[in-house]
Coordinates of C-alpha atoms in Angstrom, one line a residue:
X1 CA -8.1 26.6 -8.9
X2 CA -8.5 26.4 -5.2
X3 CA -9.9 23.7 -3.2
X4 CA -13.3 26.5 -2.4
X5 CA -13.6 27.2 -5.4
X6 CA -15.1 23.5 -6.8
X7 CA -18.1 23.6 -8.1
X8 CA -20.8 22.2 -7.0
X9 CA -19.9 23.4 -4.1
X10 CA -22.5 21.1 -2.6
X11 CA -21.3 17.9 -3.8
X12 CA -17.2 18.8 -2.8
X13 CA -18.2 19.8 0.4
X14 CA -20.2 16.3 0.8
X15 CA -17.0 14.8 -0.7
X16 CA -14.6 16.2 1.7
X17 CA -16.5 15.3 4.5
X18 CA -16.5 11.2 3.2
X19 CA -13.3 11.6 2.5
X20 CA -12.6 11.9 6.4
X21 CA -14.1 8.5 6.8
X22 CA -12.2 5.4 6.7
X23 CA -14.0 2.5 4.1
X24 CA -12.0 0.3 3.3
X25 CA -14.2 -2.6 1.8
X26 CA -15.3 -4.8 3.8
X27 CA -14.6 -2.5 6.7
X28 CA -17.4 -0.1 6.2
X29 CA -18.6 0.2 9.7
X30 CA -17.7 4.3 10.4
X31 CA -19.3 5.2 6.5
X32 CA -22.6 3.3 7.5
X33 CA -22.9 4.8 10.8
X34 CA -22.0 8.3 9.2
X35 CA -24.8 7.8 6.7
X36 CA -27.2 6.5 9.4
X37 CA -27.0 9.4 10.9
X38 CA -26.8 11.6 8.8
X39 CA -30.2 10.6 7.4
X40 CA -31.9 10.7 10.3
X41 CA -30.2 14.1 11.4
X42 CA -31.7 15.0 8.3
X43 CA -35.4 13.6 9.0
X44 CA -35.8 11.5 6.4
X45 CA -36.9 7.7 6.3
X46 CA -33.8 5.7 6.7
X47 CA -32.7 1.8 7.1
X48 CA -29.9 -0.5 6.8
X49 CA -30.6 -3.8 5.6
X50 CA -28.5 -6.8 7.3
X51 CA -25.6 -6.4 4.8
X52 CA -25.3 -3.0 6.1
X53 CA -26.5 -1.4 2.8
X54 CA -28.7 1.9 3.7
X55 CA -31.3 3.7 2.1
X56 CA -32.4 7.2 2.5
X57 CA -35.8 8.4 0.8
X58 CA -36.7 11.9 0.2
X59 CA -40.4 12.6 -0.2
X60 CA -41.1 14.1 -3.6
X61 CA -41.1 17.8 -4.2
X62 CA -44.7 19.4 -4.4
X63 CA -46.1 19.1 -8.0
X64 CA -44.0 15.9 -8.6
X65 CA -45.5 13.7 -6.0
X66 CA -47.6 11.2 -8.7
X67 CA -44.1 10.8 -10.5
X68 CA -43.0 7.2 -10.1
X69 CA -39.6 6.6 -7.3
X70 CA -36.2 7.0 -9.1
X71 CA -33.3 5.2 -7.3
X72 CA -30.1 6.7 -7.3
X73 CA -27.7 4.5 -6.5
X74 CA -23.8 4.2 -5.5
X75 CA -21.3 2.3 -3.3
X76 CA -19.7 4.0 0.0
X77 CA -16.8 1.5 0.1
X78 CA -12.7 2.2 -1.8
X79 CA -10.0 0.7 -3.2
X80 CA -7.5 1.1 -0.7
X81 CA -3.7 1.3 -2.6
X82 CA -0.9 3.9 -2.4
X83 CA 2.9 4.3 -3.2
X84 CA 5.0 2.2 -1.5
X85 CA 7.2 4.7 -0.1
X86 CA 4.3 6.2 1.6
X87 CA 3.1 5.9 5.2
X88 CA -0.5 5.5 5.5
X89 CA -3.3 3.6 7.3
X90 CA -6.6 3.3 5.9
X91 CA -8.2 2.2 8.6
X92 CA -7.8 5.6 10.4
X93 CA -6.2 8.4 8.2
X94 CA -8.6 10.4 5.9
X95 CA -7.4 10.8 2.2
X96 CA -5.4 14.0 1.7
X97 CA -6.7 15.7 -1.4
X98 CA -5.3 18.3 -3.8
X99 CA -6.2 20.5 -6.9
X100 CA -4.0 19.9 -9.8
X101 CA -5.3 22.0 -12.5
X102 CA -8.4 20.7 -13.4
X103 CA -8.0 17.0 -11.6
X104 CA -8.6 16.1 -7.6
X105 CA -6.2 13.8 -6.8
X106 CA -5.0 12.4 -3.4
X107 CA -1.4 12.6 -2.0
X108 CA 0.2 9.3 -2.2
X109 CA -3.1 7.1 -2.3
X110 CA -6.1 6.2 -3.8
X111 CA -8.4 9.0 -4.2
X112 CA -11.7 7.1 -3.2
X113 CA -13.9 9.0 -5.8
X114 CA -14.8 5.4 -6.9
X115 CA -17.8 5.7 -5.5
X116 CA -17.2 8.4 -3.3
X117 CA -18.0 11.3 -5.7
X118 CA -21.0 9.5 -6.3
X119 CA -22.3 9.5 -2.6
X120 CA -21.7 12.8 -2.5
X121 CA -23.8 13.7 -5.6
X122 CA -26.7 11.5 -3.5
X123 CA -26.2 13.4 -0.3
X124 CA -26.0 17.3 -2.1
X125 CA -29.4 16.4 -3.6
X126 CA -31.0 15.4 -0.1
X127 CA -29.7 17.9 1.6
X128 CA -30.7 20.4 -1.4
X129 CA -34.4 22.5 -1.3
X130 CA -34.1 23.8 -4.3
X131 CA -34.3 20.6 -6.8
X132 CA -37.5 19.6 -8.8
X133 CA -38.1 16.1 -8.6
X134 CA -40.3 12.8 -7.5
X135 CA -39.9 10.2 -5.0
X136 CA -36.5 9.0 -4.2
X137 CA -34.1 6.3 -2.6
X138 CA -30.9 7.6 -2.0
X139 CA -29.1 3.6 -2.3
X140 CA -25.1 2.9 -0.9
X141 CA -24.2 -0.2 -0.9
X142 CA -21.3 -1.7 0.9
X143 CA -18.1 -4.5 -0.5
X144 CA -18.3 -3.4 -4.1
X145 CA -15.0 -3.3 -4.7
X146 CA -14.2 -7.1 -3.5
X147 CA -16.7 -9.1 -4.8
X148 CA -20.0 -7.1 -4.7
X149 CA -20.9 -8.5 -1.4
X150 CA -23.1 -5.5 -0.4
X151 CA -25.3 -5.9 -3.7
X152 CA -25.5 -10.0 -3.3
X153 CA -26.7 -9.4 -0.2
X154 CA -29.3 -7.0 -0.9
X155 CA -32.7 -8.9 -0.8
X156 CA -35.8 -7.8 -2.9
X157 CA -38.1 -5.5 -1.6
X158 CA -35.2 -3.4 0.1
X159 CA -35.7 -0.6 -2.5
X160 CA -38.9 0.0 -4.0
X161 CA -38.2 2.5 -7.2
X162 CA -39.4 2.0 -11.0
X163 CA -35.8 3.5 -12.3
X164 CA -32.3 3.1 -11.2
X165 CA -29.2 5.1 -11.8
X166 CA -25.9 4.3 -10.6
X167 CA -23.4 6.7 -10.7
X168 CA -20.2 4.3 -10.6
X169 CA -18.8 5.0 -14.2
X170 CA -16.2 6.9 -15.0
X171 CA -16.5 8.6 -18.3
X172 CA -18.4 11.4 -18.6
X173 CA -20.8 11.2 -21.7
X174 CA -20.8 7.8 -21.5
X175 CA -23.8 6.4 -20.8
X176 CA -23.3 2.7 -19.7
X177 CA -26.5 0.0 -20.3
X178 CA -24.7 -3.0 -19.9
X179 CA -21.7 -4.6 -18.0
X180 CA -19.5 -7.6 -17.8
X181 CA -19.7 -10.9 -15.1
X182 CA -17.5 -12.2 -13.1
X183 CA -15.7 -15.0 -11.1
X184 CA -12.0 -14.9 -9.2
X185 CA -10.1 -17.9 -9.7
X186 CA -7.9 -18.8 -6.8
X187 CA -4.8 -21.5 -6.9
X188 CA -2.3 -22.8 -4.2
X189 CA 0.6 -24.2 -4.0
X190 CA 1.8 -26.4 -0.9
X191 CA 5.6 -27.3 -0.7
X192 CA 8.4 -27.9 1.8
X193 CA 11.4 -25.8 2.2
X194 CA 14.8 -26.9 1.7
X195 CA 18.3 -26.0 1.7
X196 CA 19.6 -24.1 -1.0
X197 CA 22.7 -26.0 -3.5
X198 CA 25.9 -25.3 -2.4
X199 CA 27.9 -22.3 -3.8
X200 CA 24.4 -20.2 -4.5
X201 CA 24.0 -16.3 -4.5
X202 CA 21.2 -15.1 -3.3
X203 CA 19.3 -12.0 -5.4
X204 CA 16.3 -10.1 -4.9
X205 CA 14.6 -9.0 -8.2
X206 CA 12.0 -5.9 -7.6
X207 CA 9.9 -4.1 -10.2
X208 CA 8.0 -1.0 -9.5
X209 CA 6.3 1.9 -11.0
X210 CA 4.1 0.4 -13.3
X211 CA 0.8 2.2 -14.4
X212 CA -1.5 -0.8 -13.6
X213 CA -5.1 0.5 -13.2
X214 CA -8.9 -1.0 -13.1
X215 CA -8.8 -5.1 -14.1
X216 CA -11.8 -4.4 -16.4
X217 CA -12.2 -1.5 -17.7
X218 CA -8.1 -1.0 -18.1
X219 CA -7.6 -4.5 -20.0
X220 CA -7.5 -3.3 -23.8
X221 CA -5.1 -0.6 -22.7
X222 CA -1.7 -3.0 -23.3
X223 CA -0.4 -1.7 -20.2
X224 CA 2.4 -4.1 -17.9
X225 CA 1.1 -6.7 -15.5
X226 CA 4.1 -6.9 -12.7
X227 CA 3.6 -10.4 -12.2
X228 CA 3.4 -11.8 -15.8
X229 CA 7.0 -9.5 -16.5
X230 CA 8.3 -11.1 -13.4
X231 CA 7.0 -14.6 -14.3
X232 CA 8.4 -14.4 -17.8
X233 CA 12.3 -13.4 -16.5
X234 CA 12.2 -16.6 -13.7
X235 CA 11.1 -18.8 -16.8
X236 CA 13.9 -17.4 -18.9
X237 CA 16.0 -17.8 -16.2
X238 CA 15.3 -21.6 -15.2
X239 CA 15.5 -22.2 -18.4
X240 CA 18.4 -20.9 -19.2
X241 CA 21.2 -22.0 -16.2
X242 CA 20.7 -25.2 -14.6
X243 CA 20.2 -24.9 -10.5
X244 CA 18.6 -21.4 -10.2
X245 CA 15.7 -22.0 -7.0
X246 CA 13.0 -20.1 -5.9
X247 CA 12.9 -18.3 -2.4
X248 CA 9.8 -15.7 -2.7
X249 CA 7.3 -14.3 -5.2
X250 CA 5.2 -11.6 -3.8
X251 CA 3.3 -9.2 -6.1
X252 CA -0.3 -7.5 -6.2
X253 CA -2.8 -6.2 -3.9
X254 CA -6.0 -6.2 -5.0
X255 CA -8.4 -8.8 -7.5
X256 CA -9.9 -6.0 -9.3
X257 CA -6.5 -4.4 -10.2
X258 CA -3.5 -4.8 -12.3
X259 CA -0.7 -5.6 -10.3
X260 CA 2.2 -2.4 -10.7
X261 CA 4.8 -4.0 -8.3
X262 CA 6.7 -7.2 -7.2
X263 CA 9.3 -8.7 -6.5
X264 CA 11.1 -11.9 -6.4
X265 CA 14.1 -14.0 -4.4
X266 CA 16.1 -16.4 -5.8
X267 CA 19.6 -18.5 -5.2
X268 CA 21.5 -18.9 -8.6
X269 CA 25.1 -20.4 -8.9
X270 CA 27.5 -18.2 -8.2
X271 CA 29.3 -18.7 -11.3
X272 CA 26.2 -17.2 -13.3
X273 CA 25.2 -14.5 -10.6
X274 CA 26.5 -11.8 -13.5
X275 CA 25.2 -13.3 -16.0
X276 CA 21.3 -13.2 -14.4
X277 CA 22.0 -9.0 -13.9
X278 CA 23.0 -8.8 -16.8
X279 CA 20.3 -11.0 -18.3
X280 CA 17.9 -8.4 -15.5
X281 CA 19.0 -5.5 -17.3
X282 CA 18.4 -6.8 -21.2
X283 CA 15.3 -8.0 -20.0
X284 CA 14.5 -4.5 -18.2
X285 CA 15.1 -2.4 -21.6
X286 CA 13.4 -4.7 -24.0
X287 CA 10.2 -4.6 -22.1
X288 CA 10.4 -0.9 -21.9
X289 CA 10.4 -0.5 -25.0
X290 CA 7.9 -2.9 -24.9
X291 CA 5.3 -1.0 -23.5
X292 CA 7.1 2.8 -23.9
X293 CA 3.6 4.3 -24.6
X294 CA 1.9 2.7 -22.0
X295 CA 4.6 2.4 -18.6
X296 CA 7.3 5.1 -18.8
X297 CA 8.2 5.4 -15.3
X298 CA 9.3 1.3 -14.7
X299 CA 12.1 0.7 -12.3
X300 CA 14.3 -2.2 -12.2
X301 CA 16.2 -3.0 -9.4
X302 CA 18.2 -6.5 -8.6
X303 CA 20.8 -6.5 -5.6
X304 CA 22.2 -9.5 -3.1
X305 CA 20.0 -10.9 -0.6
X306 CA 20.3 -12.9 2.4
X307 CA 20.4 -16.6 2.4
X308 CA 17.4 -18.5 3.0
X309 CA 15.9 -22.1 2.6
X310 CA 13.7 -22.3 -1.2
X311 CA 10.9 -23.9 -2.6
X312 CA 10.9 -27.8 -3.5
X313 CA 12.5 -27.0 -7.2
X314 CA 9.5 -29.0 -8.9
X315 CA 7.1 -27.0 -7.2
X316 CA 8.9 -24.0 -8.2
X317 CA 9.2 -25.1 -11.8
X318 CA 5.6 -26.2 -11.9
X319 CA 5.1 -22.6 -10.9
X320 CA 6.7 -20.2 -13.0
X321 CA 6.2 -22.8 -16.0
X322 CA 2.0 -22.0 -14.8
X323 CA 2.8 -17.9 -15.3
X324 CA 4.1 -18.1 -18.2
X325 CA 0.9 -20.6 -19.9
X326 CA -1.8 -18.4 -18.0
X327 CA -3.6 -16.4 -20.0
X328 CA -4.3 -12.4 -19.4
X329 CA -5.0 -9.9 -20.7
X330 CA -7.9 -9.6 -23.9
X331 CA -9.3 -13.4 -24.9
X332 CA -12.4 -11.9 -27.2
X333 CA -13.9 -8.7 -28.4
X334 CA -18.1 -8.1 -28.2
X335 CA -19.4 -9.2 -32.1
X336 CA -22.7 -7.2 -31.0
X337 CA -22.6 -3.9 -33.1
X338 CA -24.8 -1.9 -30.5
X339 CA -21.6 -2.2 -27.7
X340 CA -18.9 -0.8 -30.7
X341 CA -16.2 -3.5 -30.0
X342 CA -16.0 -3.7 -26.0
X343 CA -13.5 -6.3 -24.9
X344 CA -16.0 -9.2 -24.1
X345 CA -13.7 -11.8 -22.4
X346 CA -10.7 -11.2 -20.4
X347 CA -8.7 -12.4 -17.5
X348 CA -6.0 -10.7 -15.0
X349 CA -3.8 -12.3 -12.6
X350 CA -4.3 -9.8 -10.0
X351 CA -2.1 -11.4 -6.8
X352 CA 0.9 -13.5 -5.7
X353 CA 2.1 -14.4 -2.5
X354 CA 4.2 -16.6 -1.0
X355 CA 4.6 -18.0 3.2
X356 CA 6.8 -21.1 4.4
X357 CA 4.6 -23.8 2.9
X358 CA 2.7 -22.0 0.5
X359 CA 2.0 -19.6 -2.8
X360 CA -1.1 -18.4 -2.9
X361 CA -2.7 -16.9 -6.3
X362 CA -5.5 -14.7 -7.1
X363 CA -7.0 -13.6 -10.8
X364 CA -10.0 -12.4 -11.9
X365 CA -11.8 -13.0 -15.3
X366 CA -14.7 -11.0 -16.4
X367 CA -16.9 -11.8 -19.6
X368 CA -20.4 -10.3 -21.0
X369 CA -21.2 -13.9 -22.3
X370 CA -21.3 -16.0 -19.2
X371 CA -21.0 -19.1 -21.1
X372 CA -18.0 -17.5 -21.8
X373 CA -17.1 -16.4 -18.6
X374 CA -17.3 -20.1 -17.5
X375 CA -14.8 -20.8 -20.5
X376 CA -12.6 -18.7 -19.5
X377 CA -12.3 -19.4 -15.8
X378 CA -11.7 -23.3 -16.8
X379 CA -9.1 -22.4 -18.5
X380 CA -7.3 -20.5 -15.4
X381 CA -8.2 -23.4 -13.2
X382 CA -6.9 -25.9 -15.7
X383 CA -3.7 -24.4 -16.2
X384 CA -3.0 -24.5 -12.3
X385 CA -4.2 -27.9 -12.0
X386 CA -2.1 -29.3 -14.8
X387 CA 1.1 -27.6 -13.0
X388 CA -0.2 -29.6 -9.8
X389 CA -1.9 -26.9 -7.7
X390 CA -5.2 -26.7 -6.5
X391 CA -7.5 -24.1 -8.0
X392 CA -10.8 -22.9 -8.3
X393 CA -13.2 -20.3 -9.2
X394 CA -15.5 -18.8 -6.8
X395 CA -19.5 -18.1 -8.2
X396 CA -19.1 -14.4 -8.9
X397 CA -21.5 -12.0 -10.4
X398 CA -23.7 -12.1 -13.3
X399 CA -23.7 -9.5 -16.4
X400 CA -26.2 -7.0 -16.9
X401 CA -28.0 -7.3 -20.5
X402 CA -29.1 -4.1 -22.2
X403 CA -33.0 -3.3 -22.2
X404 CA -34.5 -3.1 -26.2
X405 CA -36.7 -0.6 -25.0
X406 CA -35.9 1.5 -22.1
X407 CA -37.8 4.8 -20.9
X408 CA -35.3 5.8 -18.6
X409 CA -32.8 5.2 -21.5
X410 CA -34.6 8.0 -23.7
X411 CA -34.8 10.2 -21.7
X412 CA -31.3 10.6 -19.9
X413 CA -30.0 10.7 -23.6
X414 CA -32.7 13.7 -24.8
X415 CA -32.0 15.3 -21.8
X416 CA -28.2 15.1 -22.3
X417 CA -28.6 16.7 -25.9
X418 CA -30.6 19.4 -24.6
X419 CA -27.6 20.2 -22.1
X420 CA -24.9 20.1 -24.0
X421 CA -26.0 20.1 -27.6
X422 CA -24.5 16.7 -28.5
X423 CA -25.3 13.2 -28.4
X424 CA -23.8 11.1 -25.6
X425 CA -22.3 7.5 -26.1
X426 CA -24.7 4.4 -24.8
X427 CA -22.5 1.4 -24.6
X428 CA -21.4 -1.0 -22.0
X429 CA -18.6 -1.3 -20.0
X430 CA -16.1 -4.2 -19.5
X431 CA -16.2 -4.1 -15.8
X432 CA -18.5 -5.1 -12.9
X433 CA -21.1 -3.2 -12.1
X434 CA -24.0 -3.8 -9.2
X435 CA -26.9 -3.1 -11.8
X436 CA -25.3 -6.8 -13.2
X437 CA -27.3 -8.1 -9.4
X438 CA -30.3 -5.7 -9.3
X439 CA -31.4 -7.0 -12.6
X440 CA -31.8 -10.6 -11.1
X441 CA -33.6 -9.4 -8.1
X442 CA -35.3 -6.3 -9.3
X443 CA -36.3 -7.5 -13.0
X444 CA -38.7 -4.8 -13.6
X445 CA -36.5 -1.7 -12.7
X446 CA -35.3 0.0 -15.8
X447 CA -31.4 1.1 -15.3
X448 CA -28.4 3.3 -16.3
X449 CA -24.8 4.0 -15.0
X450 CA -23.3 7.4 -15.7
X451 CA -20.8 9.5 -13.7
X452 CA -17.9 12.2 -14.0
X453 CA -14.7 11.3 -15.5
X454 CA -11.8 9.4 -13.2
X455 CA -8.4 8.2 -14.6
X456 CA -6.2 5.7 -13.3
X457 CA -8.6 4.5 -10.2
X458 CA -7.7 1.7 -8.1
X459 CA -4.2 3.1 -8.4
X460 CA -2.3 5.7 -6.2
X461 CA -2.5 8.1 -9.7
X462 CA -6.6 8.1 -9.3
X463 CA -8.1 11.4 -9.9
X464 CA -11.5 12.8 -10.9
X465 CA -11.7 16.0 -13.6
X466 CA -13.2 19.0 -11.7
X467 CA -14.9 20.2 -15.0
X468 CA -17.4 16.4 -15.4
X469 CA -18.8 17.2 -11.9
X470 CA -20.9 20.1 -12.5
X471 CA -21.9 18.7 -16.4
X472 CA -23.2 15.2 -14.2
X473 CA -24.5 16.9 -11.6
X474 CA -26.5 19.4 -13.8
X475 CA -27.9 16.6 -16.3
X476 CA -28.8 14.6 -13.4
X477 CA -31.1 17.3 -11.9
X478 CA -32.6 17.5 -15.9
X479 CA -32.9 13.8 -15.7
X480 CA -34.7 13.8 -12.4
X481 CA -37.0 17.0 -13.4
X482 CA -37.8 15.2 -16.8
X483 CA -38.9 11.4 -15.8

């Protein structure tokens, strides 16, 4: 399959042109403008709000004009990761894309389909004369992918419609009704350097090649965090020879992803240097076959390093001995029957980075049951403080709580069985999702997340299945036809 031959043709060609435009989140500017523009090129009603969210509405097609506004809804901004080895800037170069059988992916980087693929679907249908539908706000907001900021931002009265779908999910017959809070936990630190003993070695531990993947909605998937396999050999390793000291700890990008690289400094006595690589390379093999189904393509390295000055050895103690406590991973599974065992409550510890004076963490925890969510977070922030760093959680985002009774609901599942002669999962999804803040400010819209079907996103292995595009994009032009 060649890149001309994707169907719909309509919503690639949209996709290709995004995929020119930097969007880093937070750095949206060149996406907003492009959308801007493009709406008004187009001469149709559009705004940007002070967040720098825009909307686009398209009058209703004739017949349909008494139907009530549907929203569609998606966010212009990506997760911005690719392979070490790879020189890129995502400030300025677009994402180079490629067919690989029946998957798009991107050479070396993210893809950006999250939410990409789902602006595009918004702009095919403006641009499109031949679709039967109502009133409509085309919706894409900006930050989703670091907190949500475009979405917080968003003050009622900005968009006007009765229903809302958001095309940010990524699994294909999934119909999502319901999604998880949360808060980032941050921690610090503070220490002075000093000389290292006398008679140390100095080795550089790095890890890479992990499969990482989305924080949320990749938690229950048992796959390797770099940082807590890094974490768990220093505390092996303290613990084992006396007057090993830490140097550096650097792993992890991004709060909303699980950390697939890292590395680590450290001055051991020379008289155990061969021990610790040998220790390095036990330690590699039993957590490979650790996690064989899930990481298969881990690389171990440890070599000599330069001398430097280390961390105050309590400090450094109080630090490793805080990895090793912290909880991630899955802390409780949904008791609600309707959401089929989602993970409720988890946590990741998403980024570690150390300076002269300082290491700096970030994690993220994520819960359907905020009372829960606040649990959890406590118990992050405790752990920290009890090791003698400061720590705190920021406010975060709220959960969105299925609808009993939901018109839109009904109908994007009848419409789905008359498609495709099957009935589609409605469940909710362990991540965050914007509908989570539209439901505070916009109680009385009725909403619904569905999209095609991406693997691996927030990861430099992202890639959307060709085949899901047409099957969303042809149910949502049902869906639209049918409320």
């Amino acid at each position: 399959m060649n890149k001309s031959d994707l169907k719909p043709a309509s919503v690639f060609e949209q996709f290709a042109k995004i995929n020119e435009i930097p969007r880093p989140s937070k750095h949206e500017e060149k996406m907003i403008e492009y959308l801007k523009q493009w709406g008004e090129s187009h001469q149709l009603e559009t705004k940007v709000d002070e967040t720098g969210n825009v909307l686009i509405r398209k009058p209703a097609t004739k017949g349909y004009e008494n139907r009530k506004t549907v929203i569609l809804q998606s966010h212009m901004d990506m997760v911005c990761d690719k392979l070490v080895d790879v020189d890129f800037d995502f400030n300025k170069d677009a994402i180079q894309t490629y067919v690989d059988g029946e998957w798009l992916r991107a050479k070396g980087t993210t893809l950006g389909a999250d939410d990409g693929i789902g602006c595009a679907i918004e702009l095919a249908i403006l641009e499109a004369d031949d679709i039967e539908h109502g009133p409509l706000e085309c919706v894409f907001t900006r930050d989703e992918e670091t907190g949500l900021s475009g979405a917080e931002g968003m003050k009622a009265g900005f968009m006007t419609g009765d229903y809302l779908i958001n095309l940010d999910s990524e699994d294909e017959g999934e119909m999502f009704v319901s999604c998880a809070g949360g808060r980032n936990t941050q921690a610090k630190f503070t220490f002075k350097r000093e000389e290292a003993p006398a008679g140390s070695f100095f080795l550089r531990a790095q890890l890479k090649g992990l499969t990482g993947g989305h924080s949320g909605d990749d938690i229950n998937k048992k796959r390797a965090n770099a940082i807590k396999l890094l974490g768990r050999f220093l505390f092996q390793t303290m613990n084992r020879y006396e007057g090993v000291r830490l140097a550096q700890f650097d792993s992890g990008k991004l709060h909303n992803a699980i950390p697939r690289d890292g590395q680590f400094v450290i001055a051991v006595p020379n008289d155990v240097k061969e021990n610790v690589k040998a220790d390095w390379n036990v330690f590699a093999a039993q957590v490979e076959d650790e996690f064989h189904v899930t990481d298969t393509q881990m690389v171990w390295t440890m070599e000599s390093a330069d001398a430097e000055p280390v961390i105050e050895a309590q400090v450094a103690k109080n630090f490793v001995w805080a990895l090793q406590a912290i909880d991630n991973g899955i802390y409780a599974i949904c008791q609600d029957p309707e959401l089929n065992g989602m993970v409720e409550t988890s946590s990741n510890i998403a980024a570690i980075h150390s300076s002269e004076t300082e290491i700096n963490i970030l994690s993220s925890q994520r819960s359907n049951v905020m009372s829960n969510l606040d649990n959890m977070c406590a118990t992050i922030v405790a752990t920290f403080q009890l090791a003698g760093a400061e720590a705190h959680s920021s406010d975060g985002y709220p959960a969105w709580k299925m609808r009993a009774e939901s018109k839109l609901r009904d109908t994007v599942v009848a419409t789905y069985k008359q498609l495709f002669g099957k009935e589609p999962i409605v469940r909710g999804i362990h991540a965050g999702l914007e509908c989570g803040l539209f439901s505070e400010r916009y109680p009385n819209i009725d909403m619904i997340s569905f999209g095609p079907t991406l693997r691996d996103v927030h990861t430099p292995d992202e890639r959307l299945y060709i085949p899901t595009v047409q099957m969303v994009w042809d149910h949502l032009l049902l869906v639209l036809k049918s409320l």
